[in-house]
Short mmCIF file of C-alpha atoms in Angstrom, two decimals:
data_model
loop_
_atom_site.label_atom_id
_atom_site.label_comp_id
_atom_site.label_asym_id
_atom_site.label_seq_id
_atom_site.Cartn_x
_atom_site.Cartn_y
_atom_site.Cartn_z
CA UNK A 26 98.14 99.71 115.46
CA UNK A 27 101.75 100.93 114.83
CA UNK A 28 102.82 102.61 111.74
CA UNK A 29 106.29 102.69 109.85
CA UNK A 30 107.32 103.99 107.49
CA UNK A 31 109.26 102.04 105.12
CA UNK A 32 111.50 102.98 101.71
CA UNK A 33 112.57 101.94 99.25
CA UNK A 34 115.92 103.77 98.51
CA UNK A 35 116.80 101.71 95.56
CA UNK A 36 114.44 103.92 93.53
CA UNK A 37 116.30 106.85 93.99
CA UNK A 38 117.74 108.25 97.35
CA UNK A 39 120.79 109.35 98.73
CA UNK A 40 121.88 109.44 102.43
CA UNK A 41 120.66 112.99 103.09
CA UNK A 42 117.44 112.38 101.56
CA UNK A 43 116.69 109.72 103.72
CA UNK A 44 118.05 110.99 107.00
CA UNK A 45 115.48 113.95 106.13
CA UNK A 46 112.59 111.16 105.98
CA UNK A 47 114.08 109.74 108.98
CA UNK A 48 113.57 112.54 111.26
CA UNK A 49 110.08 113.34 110.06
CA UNK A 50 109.24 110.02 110.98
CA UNK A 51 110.67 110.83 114.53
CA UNK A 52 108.96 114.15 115.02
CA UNK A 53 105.63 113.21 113.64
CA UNK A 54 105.07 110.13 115.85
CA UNK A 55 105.65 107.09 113.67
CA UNK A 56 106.93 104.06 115.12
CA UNK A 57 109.90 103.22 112.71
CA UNK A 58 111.77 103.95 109.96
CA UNK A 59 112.40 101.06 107.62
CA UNK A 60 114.30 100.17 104.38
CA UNK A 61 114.54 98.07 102.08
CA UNK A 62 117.74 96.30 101.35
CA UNK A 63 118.64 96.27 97.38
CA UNK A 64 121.21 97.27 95.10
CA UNK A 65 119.49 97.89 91.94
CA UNK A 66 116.80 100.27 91.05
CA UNK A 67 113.62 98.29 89.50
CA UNK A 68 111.04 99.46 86.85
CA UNK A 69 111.22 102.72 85.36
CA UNK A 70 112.52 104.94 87.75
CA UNK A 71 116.53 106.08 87.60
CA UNK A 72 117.52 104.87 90.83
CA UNK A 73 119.97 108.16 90.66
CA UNK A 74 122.08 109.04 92.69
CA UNK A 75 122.95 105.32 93.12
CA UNK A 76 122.13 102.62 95.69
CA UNK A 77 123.00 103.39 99.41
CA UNK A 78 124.09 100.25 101.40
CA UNK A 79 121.07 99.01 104.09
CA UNK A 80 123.52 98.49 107.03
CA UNK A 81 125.79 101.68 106.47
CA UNK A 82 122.59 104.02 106.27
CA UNK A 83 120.86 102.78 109.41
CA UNK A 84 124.19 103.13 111.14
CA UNK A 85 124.10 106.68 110.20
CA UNK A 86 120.70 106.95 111.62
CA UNK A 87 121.08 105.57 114.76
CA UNK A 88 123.17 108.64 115.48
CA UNK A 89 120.78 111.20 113.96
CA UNK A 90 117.32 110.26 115.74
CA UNK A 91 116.40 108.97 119.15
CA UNK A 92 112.99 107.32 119.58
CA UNK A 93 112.26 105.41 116.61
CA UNK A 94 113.03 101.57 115.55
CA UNK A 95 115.10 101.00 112.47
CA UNK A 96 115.09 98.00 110.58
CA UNK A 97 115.19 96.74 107.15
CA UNK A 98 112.87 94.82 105.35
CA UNK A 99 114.11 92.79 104.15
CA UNK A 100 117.99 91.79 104.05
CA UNK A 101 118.91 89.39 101.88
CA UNK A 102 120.49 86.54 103.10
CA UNK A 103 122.68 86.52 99.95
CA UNK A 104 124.54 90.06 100.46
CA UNK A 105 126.57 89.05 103.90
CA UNK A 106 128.23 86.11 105.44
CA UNK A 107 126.12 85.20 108.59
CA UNK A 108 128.76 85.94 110.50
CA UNK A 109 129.44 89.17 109.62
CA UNK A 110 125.84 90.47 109.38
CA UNK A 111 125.50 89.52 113.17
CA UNK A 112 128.44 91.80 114.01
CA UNK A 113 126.73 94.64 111.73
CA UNK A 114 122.86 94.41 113.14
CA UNK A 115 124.60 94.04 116.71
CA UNK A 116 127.12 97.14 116.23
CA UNK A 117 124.15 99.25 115.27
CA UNK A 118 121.90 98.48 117.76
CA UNK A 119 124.27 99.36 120.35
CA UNK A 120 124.89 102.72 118.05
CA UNK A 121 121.05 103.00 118.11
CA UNK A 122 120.71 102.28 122.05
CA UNK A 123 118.86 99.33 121.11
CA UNK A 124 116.18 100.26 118.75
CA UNK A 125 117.79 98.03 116.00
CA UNK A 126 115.12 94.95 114.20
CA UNK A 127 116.55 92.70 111.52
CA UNK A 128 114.17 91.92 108.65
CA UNK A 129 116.36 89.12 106.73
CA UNK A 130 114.93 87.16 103.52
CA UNK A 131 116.48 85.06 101.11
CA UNK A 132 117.16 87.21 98.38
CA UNK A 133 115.18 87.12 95.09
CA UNK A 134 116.42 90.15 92.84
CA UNK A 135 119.53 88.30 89.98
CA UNK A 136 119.93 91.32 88.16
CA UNK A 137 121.15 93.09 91.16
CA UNK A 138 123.64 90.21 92.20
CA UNK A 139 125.03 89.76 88.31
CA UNK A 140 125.05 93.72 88.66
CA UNK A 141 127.45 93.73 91.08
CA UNK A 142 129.32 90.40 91.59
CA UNK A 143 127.25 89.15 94.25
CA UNK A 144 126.76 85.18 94.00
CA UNK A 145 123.11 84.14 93.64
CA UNK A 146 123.07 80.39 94.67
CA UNK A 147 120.61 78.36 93.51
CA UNK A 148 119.38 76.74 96.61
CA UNK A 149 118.55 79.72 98.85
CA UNK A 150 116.10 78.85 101.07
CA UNK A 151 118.57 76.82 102.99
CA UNK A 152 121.06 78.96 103.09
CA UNK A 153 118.63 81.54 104.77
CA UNK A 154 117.45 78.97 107.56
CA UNK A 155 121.65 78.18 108.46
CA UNK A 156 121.63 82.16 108.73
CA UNK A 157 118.91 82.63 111.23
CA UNK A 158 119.98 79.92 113.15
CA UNK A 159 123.60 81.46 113.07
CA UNK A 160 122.80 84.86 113.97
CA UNK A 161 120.59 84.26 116.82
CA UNK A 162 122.94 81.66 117.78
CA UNK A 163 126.09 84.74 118.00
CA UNK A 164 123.62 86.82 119.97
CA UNK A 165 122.30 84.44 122.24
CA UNK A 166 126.06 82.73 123.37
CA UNK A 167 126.92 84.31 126.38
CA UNK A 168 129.99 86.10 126.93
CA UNK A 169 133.28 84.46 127.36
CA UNK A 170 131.78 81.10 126.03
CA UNK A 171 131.92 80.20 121.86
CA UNK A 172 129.93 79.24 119.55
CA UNK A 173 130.07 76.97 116.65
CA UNK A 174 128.49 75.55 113.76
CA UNK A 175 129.13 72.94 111.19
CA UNK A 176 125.71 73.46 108.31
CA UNK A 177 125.80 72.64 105.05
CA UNK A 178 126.55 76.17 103.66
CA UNK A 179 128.69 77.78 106.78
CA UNK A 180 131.07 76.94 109.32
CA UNK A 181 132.07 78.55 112.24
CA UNK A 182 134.91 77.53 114.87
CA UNK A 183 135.69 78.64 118.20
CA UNK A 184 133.96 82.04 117.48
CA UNK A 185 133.68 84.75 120.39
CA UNK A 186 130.71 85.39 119.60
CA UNK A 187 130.98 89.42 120.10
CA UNK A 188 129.50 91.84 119.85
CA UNK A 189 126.37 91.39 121.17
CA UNK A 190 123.31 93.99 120.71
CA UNK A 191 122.35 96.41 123.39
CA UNK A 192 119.01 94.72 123.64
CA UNK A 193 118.51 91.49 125.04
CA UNK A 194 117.73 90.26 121.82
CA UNK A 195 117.20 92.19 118.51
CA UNK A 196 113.99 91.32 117.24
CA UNK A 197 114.04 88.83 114.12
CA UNK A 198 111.38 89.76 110.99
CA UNK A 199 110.71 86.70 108.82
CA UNK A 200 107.68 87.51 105.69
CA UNK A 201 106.70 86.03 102.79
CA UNK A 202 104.18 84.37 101.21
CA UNK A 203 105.25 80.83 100.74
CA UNK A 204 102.49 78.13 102.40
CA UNK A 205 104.87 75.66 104.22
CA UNK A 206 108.34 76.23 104.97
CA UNK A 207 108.03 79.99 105.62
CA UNK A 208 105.51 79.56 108.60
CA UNK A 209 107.98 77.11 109.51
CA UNK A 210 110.63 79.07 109.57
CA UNK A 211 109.30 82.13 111.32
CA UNK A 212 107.74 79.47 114.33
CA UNK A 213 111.09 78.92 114.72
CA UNK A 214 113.38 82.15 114.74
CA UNK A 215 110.83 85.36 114.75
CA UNK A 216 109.81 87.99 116.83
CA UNK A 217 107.47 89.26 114.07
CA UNK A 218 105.75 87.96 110.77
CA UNK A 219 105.17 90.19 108.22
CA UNK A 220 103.01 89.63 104.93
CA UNK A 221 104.14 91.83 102.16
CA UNK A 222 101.84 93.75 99.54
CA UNK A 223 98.62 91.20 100.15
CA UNK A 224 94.97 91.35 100.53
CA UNK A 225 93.40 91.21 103.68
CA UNK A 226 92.07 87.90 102.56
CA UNK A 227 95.02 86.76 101.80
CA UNK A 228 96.92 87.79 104.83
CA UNK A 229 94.57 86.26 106.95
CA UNK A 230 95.33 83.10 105.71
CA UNK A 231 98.67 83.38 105.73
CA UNK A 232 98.38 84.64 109.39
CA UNK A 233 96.72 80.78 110.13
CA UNK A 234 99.44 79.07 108.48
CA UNK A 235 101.61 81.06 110.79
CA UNK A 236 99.62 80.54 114.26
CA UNK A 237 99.18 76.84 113.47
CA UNK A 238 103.52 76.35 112.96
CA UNK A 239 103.93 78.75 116.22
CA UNK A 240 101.55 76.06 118.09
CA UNK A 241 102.86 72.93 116.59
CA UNK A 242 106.60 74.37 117.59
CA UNK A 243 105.18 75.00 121.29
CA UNK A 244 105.78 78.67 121.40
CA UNK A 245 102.90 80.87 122.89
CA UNK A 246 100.35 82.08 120.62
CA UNK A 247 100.89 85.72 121.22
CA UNK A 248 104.90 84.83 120.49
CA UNK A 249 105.06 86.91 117.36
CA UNK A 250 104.01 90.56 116.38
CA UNK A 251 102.17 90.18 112.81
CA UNK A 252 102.37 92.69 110.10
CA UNK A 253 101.77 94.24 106.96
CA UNK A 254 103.70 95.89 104.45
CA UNK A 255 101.56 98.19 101.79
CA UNK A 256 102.03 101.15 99.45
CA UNK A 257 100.37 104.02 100.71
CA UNK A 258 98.74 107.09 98.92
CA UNK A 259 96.78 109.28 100.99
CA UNK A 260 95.02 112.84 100.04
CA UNK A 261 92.44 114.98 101.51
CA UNK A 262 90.43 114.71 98.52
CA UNK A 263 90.64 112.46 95.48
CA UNK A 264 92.26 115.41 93.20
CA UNK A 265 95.50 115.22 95.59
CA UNK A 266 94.94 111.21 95.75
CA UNK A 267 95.45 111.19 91.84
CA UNK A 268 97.92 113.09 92.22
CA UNK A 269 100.59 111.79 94.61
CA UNK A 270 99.39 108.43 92.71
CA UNK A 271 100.66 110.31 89.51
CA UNK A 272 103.92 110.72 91.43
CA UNK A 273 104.66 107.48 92.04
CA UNK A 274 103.56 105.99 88.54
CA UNK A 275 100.52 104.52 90.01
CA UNK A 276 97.12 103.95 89.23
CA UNK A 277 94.57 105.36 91.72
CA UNK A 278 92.26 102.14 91.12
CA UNK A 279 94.97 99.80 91.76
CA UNK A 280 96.47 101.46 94.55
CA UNK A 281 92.75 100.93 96.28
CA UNK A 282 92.89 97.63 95.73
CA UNK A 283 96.29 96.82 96.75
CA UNK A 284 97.46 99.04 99.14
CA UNK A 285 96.27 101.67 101.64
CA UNK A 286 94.75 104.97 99.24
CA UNK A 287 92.60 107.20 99.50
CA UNK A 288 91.02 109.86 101.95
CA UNK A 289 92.09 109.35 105.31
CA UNK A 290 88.69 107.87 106.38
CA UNK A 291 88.87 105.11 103.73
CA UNK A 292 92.58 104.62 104.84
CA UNK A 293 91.44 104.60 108.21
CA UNK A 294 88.57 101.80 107.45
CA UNK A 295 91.17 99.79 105.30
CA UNK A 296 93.34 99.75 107.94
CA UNK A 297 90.81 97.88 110.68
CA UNK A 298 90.21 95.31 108.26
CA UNK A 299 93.65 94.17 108.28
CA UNK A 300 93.61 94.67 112.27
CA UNK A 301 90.68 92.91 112.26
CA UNK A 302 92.52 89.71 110.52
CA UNK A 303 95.02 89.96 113.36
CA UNK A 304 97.64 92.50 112.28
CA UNK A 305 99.10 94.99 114.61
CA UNK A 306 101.55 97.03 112.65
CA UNK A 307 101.74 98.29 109.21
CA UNK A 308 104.94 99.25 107.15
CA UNK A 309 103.79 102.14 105.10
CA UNK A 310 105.82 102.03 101.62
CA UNK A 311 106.03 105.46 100.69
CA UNK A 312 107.29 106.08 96.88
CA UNK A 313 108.08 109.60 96.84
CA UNK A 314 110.37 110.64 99.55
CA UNK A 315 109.99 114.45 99.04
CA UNK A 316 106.46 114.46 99.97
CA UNK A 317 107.06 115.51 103.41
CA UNK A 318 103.58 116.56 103.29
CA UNK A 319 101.95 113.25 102.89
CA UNK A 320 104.13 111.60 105.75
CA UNK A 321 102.37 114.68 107.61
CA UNK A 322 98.84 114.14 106.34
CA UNK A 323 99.11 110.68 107.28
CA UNK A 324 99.92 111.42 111.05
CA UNK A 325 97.23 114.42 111.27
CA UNK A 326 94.04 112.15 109.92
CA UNK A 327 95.14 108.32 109.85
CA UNK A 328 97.32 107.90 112.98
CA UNK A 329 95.49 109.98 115.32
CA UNK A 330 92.52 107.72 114.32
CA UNK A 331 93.72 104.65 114.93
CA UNK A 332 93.65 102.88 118.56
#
């Protein structure tokens, strides 16, 4: 089972702030270091000093650490021309040395978009699908050949096609919760499938959906990685459980029942019920990005358990 770590900047964070995260991620072991990808700060929180751009901080990041993956979770399909986004992800992975992973989505936040003159189209679903085909498309045109493509929503003539990404072939995240055309969808463009904030229950059944329109496209079974993405909230006793909860504006019951909290044992025997449903990897949202010392706890007692 791999663990990330994933943020959610938005809230609250400023470069420095997260490069700090970043590099505890690195020396403590985790897989990844993840963000999400908004401009507006949601609920109560401040969101000071202001939002930091998705693309711009990984960029950073890929300079600063050495081992782990960096990705977001999840772009939004509405914040960059297709185009343009495939010359981003692909000038950061070669930055990184090819540890880059693009999480896109459709984009679902209006109040960010109205917030800062971004247009939110109605029908975004499609526009999405005419994105991952475009992207992959760029990466996957080989060099001195063009590509082009006449959709609906975007056009593109006689393009070069360039940059492409160190790797091969970044690897494509595609989550959600949707029944039908989001299985679809990732059978048809992703490396990995990630279900967001669910139960296991829940995710199982998603996970079938999935399987079943990764079979009926032909692909292998074992084609995509599939993973989670839950709050986490981890003390040594409940006392310091309470508290980080208290941190985060969180309620210790709830957090049990929708994410991964607790003492690291219960963590631990959360976290093999979702591996049990089929998930490999989990994005750990962490809420309070000074807590250095639960990003520690969490490698000491949970990841040092886990197979």
């Amino acid at each position: 089972m791999d663990l990330r770590i994933f943020t959610e900047p938005q809230q609250g964070a400023d470069y420095e702030t997260l490069l700090t995260v970043a590099k505890a991620t690195e020396d403590l072991g985790f897989d990844a270091f993840f963000r999400s990808d908004h401009y507006l700060k949601m609920g109560d929180a401040d969101g000071l000093p202001g939002p930091t751009d998705a693309w711009i901080t990984l960029a950073g990041l890929a300079r600063e650490t050495r081992r782990i993956r960096l990705g977001t979770l999840m772009t939004a399909a509405t914040f960059r021309l297709p185009g343009v986004l495939a010359i981003q992800v692909a000038q950061v992975d070669r930055m990184s040395g090819g540890r880059v992973e693009l999480g896109l989505g459709a984009g679902w936040f209006g109040q960010e978009h109205e917030a800062y003159g971004i247009p939110f189209p109605k029908e975004k679903f499609g526009r999405l699908e005419e994105q991952l085909e475009i992207v992959t498309g760029l990466w996957a045109t080989e060099v001195g050949k063009t590509y082009d493509f006449d959709g609906t929503y975007y056009q593109l003539k006689d393009s070069p096609a360039l940059p492409k990404p160190a790797q091969g072939r970044v690897p494509v995240l595609i989550g959600g919760h949707g029944a039908r055309r989001t299985p679809r969808l990732a059978a048809r463009y992703a490396d990995e499938f990630n279900m967001p904030f669910s139960s296991v229950e829940d995710t199982a059944a998603q996970f079938g959906r999935v399987r079943d329109a990764v079979a009926e496209a032909g692909r292998p079974a074992d084609a995509l990685t599939y993973s989670n993405a839950l709050v986490v909230c981890v003390g040594r006793d409940d006392q310091e459980v309470a508290r980080r909860a208290a941190a985060i504006g969180r309620e210790v019951d709830e957090l049990r029942t929708n994410g991964l909290a607790g003492t690291p044992a219960e963590v631990v025997e959360k976290i093999g019920r979702y591996a049990e449903v089929g998930s490999t990897r989990l994005y750990l949202q962490v809420l309070d990005l000074s807590d250095l010392d639960h990003l520690e706890l969490i490698s000491d007692k949970v990841q040092s358990q886990l197979p």
